[in-house]
Tab-separated table of C-alpha atoms in Angstrom:
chain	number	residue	atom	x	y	z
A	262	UNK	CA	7.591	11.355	-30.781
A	263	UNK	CA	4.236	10.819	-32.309
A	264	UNK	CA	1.490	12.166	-30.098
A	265	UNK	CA	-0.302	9.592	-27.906
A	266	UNK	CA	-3.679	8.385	-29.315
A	267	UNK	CA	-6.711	10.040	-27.067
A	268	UNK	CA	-9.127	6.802	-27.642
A	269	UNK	CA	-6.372	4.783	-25.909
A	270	UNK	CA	-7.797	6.730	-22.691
A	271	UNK	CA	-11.388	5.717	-23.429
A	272	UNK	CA	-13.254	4.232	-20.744
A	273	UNK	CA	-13.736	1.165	-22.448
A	274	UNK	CA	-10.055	0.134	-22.976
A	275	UNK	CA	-9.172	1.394	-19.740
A	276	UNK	CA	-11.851	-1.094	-18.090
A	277	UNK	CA	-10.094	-3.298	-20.583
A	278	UNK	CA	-6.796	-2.468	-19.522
A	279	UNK	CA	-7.148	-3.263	-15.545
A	280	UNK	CA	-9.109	-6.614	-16.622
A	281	UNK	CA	-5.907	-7.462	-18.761
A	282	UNK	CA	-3.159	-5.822	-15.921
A	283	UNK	CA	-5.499	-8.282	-13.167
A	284	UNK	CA	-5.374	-11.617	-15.730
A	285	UNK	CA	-1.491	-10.898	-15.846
A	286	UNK	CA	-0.804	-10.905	-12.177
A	287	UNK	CA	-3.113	-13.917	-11.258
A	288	UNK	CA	-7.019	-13.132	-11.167
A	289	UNK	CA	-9.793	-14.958	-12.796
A	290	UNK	CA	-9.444	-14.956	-16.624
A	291	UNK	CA	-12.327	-13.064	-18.549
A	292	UNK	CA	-14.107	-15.579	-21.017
A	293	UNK	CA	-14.657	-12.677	-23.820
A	294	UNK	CA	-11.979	-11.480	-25.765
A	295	UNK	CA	-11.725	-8.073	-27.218
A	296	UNK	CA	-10.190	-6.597	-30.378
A	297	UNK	CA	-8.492	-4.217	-28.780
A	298	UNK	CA	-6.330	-6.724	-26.814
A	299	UNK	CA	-3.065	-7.144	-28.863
A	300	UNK	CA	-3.147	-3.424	-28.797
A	301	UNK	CA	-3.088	-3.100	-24.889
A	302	UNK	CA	-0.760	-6.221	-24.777
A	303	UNK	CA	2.302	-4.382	-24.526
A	304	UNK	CA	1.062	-2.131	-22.159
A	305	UNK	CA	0.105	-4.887	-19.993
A	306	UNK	CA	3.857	-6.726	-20.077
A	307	UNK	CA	4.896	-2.969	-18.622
A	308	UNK	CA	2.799	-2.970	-16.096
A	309	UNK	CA	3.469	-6.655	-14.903
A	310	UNK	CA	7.118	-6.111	-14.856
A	311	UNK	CA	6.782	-2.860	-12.623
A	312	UNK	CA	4.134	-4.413	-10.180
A	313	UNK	CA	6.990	-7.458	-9.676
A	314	UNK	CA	10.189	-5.802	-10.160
A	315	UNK	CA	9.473	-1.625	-9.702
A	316	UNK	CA	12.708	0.068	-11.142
A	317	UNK	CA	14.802	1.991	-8.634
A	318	UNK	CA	15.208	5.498	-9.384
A	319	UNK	CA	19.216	7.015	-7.930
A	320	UNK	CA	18.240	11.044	-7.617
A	321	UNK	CA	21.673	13.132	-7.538
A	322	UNK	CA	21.786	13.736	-3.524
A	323	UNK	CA	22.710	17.646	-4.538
A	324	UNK	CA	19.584	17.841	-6.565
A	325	UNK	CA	17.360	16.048	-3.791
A	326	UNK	CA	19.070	18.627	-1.458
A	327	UNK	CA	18.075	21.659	-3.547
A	328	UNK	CA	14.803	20.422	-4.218
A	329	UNK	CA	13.763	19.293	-1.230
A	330	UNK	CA	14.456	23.308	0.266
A	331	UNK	CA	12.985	24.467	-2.828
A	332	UNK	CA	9.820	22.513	-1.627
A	333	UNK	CA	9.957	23.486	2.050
A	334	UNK	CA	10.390	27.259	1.169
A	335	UNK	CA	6.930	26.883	-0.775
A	336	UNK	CA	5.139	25.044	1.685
A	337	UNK	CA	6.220	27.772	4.175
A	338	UNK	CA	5.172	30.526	1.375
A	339	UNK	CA	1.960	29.012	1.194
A	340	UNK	CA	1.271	28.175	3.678
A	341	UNK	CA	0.626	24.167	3.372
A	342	UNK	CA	-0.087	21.944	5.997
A	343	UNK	CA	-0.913	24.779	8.278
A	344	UNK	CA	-4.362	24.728	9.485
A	345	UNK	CA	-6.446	27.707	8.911
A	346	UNK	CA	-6.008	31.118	10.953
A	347	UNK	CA	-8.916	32.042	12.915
A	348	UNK	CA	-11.519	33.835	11.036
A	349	UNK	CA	-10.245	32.278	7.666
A	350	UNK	CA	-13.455	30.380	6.274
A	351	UNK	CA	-12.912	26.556	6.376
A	352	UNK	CA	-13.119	24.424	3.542
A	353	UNK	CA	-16.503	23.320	2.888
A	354	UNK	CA	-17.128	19.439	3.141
A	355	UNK	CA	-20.123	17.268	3.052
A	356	UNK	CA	-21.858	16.682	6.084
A	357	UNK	CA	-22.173	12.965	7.415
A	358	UNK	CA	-26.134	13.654	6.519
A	359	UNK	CA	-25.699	15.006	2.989
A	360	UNK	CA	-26.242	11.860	0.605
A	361	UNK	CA	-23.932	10.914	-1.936
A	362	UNK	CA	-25.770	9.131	-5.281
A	363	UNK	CA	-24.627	5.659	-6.168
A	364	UNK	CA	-23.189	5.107	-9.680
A	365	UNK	CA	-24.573	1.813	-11.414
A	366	UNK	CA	-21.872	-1.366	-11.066
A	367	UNK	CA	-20.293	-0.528	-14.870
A	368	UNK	CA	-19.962	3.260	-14.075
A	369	UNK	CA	-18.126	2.469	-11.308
A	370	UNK	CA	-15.888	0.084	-12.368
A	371	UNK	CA	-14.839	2.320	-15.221
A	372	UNK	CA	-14.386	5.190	-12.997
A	373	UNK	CA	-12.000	3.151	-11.343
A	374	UNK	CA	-9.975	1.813	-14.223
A	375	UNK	CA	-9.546	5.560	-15.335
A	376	UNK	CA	-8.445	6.467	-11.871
A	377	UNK	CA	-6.029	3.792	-11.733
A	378	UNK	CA	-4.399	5.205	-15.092
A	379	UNK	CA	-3.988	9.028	-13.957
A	380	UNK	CA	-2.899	7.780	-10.768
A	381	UNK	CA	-0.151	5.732	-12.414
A	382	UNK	CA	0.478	8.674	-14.503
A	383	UNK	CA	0.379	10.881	-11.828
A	384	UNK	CA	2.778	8.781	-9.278
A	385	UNK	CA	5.372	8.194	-12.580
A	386	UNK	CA	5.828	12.306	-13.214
A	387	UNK	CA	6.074	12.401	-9.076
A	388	UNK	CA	8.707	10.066	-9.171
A	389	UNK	CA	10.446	11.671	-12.590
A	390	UNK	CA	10.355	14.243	-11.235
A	391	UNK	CA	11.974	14.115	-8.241
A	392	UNK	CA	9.465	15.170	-5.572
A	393	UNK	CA	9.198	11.605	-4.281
A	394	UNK	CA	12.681	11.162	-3.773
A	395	UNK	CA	13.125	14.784	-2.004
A	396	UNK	CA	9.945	13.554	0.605
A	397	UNK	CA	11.276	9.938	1.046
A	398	UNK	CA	13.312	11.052	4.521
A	399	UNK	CA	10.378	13.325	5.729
A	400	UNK	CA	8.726	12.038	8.485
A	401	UNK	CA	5.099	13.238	10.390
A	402	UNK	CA	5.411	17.045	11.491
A	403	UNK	CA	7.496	17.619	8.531
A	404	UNK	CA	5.599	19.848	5.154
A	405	UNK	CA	6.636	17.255	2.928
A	406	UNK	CA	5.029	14.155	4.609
A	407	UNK	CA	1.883	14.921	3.130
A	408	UNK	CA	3.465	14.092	-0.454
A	409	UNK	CA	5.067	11.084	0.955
A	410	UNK	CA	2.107	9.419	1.964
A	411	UNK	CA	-0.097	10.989	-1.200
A	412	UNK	CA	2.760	8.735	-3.280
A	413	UNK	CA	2.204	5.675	-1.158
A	414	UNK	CA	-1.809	6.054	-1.768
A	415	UNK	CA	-0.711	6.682	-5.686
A	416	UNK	CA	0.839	3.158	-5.528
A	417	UNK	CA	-1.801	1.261	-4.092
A	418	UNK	CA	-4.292	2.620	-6.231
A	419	UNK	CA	-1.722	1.569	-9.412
A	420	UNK	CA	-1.584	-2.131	-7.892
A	421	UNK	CA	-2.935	-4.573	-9.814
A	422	UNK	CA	-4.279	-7.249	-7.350
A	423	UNK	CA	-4.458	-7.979	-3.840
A	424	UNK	CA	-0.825	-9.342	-3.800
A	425	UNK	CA	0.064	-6.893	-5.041
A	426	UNK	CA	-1.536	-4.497	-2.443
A	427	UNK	CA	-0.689	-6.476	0.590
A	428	UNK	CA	3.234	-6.205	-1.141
A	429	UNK	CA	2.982	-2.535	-0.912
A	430	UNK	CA	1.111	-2.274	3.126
A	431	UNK	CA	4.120	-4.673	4.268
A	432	UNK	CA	6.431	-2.053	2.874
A	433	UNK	CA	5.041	0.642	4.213
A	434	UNK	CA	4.759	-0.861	7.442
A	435	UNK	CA	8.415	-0.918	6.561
A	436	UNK	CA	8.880	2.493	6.032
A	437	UNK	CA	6.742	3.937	9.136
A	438	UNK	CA	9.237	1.594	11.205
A	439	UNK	CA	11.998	4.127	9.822
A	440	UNK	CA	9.886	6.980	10.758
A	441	UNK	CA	9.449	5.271	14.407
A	442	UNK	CA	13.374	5.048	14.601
A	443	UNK	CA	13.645	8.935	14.358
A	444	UNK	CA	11.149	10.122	16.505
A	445	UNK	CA	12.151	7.540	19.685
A	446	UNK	CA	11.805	10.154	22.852
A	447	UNK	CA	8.732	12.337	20.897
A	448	UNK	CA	5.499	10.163	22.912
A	449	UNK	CA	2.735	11.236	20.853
A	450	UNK	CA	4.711	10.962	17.210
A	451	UNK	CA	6.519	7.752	18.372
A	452	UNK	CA	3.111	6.019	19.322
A	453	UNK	CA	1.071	7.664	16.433
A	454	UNK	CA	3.961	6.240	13.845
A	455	UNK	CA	3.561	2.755	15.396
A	456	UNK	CA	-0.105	3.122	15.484
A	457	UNK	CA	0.537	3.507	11.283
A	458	UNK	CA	3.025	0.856	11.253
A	459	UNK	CA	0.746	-1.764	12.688
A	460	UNK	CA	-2.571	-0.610	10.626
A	461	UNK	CA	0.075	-1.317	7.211
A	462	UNK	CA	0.918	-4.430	8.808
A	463	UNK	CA	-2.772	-5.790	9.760
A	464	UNK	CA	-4.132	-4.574	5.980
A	465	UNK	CA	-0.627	-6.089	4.346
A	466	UNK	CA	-1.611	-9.438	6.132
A	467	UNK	CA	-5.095	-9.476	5.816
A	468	UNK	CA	-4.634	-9.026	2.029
A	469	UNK	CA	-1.937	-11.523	1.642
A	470	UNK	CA	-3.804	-14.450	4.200
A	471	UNK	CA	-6.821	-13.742	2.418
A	472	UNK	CA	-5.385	-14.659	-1.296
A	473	UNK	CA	-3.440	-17.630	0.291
A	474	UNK	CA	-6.628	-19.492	1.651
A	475	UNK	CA	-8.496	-18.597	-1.969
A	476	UNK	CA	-5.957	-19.931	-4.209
A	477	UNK	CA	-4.769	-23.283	-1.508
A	478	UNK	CA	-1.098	-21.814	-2.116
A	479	UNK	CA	1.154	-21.329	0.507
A	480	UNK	CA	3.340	-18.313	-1.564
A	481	UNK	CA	1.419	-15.665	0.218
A	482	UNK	CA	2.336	-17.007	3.333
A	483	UNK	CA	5.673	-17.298	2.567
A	484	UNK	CA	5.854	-13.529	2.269
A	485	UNK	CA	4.004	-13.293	5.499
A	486	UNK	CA	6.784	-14.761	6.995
A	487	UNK	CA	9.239	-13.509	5.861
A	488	UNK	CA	8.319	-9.741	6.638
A	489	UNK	CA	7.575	-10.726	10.157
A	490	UNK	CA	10.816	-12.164	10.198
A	491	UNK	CA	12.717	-9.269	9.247
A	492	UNK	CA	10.424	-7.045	11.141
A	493	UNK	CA	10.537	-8.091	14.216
A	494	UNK	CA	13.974	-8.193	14.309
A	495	UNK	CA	14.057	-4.835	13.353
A	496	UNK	CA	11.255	-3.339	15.867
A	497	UNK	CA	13.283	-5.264	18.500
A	498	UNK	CA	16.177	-3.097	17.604
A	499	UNK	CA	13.864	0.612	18.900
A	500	UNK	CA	14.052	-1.469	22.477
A	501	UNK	CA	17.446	-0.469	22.773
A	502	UNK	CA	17.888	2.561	24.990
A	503	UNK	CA	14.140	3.615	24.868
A	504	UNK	CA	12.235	5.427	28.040
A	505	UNK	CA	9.613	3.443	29.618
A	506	UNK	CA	6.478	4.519	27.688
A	507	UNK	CA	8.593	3.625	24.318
A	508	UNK	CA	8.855	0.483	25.329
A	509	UNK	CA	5.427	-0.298	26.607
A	510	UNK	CA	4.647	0.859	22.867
A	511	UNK	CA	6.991	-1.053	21.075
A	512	UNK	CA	5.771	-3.989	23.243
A	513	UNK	CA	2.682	-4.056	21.471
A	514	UNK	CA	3.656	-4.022	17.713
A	515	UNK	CA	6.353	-7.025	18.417
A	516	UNK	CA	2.973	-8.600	20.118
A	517	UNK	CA	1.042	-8.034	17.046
A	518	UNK	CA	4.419	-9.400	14.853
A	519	UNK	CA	3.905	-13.149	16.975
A	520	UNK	CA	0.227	-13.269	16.341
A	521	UNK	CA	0.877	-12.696	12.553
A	522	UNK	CA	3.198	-15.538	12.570
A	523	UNK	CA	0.985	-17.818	14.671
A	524	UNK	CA	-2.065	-17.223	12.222
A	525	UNK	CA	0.334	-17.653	9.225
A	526	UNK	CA	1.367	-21.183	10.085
A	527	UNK	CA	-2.328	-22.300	11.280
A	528	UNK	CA	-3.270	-21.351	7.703
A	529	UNK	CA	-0.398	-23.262	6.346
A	530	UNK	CA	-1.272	-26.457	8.167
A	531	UNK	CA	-5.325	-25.600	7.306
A	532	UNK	CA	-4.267	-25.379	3.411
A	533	UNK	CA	-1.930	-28.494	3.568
A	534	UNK	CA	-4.554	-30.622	4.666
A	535	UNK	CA	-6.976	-29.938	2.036
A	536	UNK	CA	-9.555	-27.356	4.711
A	537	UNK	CA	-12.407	-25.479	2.619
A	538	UNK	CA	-11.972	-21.853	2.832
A	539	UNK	CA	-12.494	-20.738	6.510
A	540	UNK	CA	-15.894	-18.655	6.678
A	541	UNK	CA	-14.614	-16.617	9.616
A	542	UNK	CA	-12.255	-13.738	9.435
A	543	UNK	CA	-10.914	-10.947	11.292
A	544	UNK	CA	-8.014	-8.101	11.314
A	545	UNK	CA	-5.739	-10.651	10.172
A	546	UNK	CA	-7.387	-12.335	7.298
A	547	UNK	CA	-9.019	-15.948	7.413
A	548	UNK	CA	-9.673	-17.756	11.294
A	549	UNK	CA	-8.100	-21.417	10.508
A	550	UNK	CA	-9.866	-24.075	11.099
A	551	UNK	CA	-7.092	-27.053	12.938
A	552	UNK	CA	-7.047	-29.945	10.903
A	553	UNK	CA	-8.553	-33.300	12.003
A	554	UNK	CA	-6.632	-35.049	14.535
A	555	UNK	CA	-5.124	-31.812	16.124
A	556	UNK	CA	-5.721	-29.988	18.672
């Protein structure tokens, strides 16, 4: 396989690169061209394809076994996840009145398109690997949740546009419901889960209402709905033979579930009677504005 040219890395084609990746899944088009464009092309038509369609990857359930003990036995070894023993010198971080320099607008945007790439990089060996599939059971208390949500941060930080990201928060939101499902009868983990759940849920939404009311479309929305849909059915479900405080919990995410859907069809009628963009906002994305006539 011929080795991989280094300049394809350079910070100018990997600005390039996310502009390109952002064009392909729906952002403003950039007026100037570049030469290197038929070049990154292909690249691109990858990278659309896995932000709409990601492949599935079927691990061998006696290698995800092995692995996954393989794993455990090194966190105990070394020790990860625990905090430190007393005496053991912490690690040093910056104190909230140590200031950080600013990088100029350009600096930062490349640092950011070369992040994106060794993330993506990064999160593909993770999931060729198999370490991804051996965490995707492990849920909070457990030494390999720590990888599972370091994959989910991986993602987002490979997603190409705001769809995209709010795509990924309502599956996660997804995912922490599966978490929830295991740890019914543990208080603090059960409520702390939920508490994760509904922060995915409020950023997924907030992402997705927000692109709706900018582009006038109604697709976003449609997604919305269809999550809440599904969801609520499903956090309905952890009712079932829950102790009190469970249920007081769980109360409060199916809450948050009708609110979504009540602010999803206000922006629906706002959008199909022509509204300008509402200037308020809040956790949930754009405050409609009730078309005239209504109440």
């Amino acid at each position: 396989m011929p080795a991989v040219d280094n300049t394809l890395f350079s910070c100018r084609r990997a600005e390039r690169f996310a502009q390109l990746l952002d064009e392909a899944n729906g952002a403003r088009r950039h007026h100037v061209r570049s030469r290197v464009d038929g070049q990154l092309a292909p690249l691109v038509a990858v990278g659309q394809r896995l932000s709409v369609d990601p492949p599935t990857v079927e691990v061998d359930p006696e290698f995800r076994t092995s692995l996954r003990a393989m794993l455990l036995a090194t966190a105990e070894r070394d020790g990860l996840g625990n905090a430190p023993a007393a005496g053991e010198p912490a690690t040093a971080r910056p104190t909230s009145t140590a200031r950080v320099p600013l990088l100029p607008a350009a600096t930062a945007r490349r640092a950011r398109a070369r992040a994106a790439i060794l993330v993506g990089v990064a999160a593909g060996a993770i999931a060729v690997s198999g370490i991804s599939a051996a965490s995707e059971d492990a849920v909070p208390g457990d030494a390999l949740y720590g990888m599972k949500r370091s994959t989910e941060r991986a993602q987002l930080a490979l997603a190409s546009s705001d769809i995209s990201r709010g795509q990924l928060f309502l599956d996660f939101a997804r995912t922490r419901l599966g978490e929830a499902a295991k740890l019914r009868g543990d208080r603090i983990g059960y409520s702390t889960v939920l508490d994760d759940m509904d922060a995915d849920t409020r950023q997924g939404v907030r992402l997705l209402t927000s692109a709706a009311v900018q582009r006038a479309e109604a697709g976003s929305l449609d997604t919305v709905n269809t999550f809440v849909t599904g969801q609520r059915r499903a956090v309905s479900n952890l009712l079932d033979g829950a102790n009190r405080a469970d249920r007081e919990r769980t109360r409060q995410s199916l809450a948050l579930l009708d609110s979504i859907r009540e602010r999803s069809d206000a922006l629906r009628a706002s959008i199909a009677c022509g509204l300008p963009a509402p200037e308020g906002s809040d956790a949930l994305g754009p405050a409609p504005t009730a078309c005239p006539g209504t109440r």
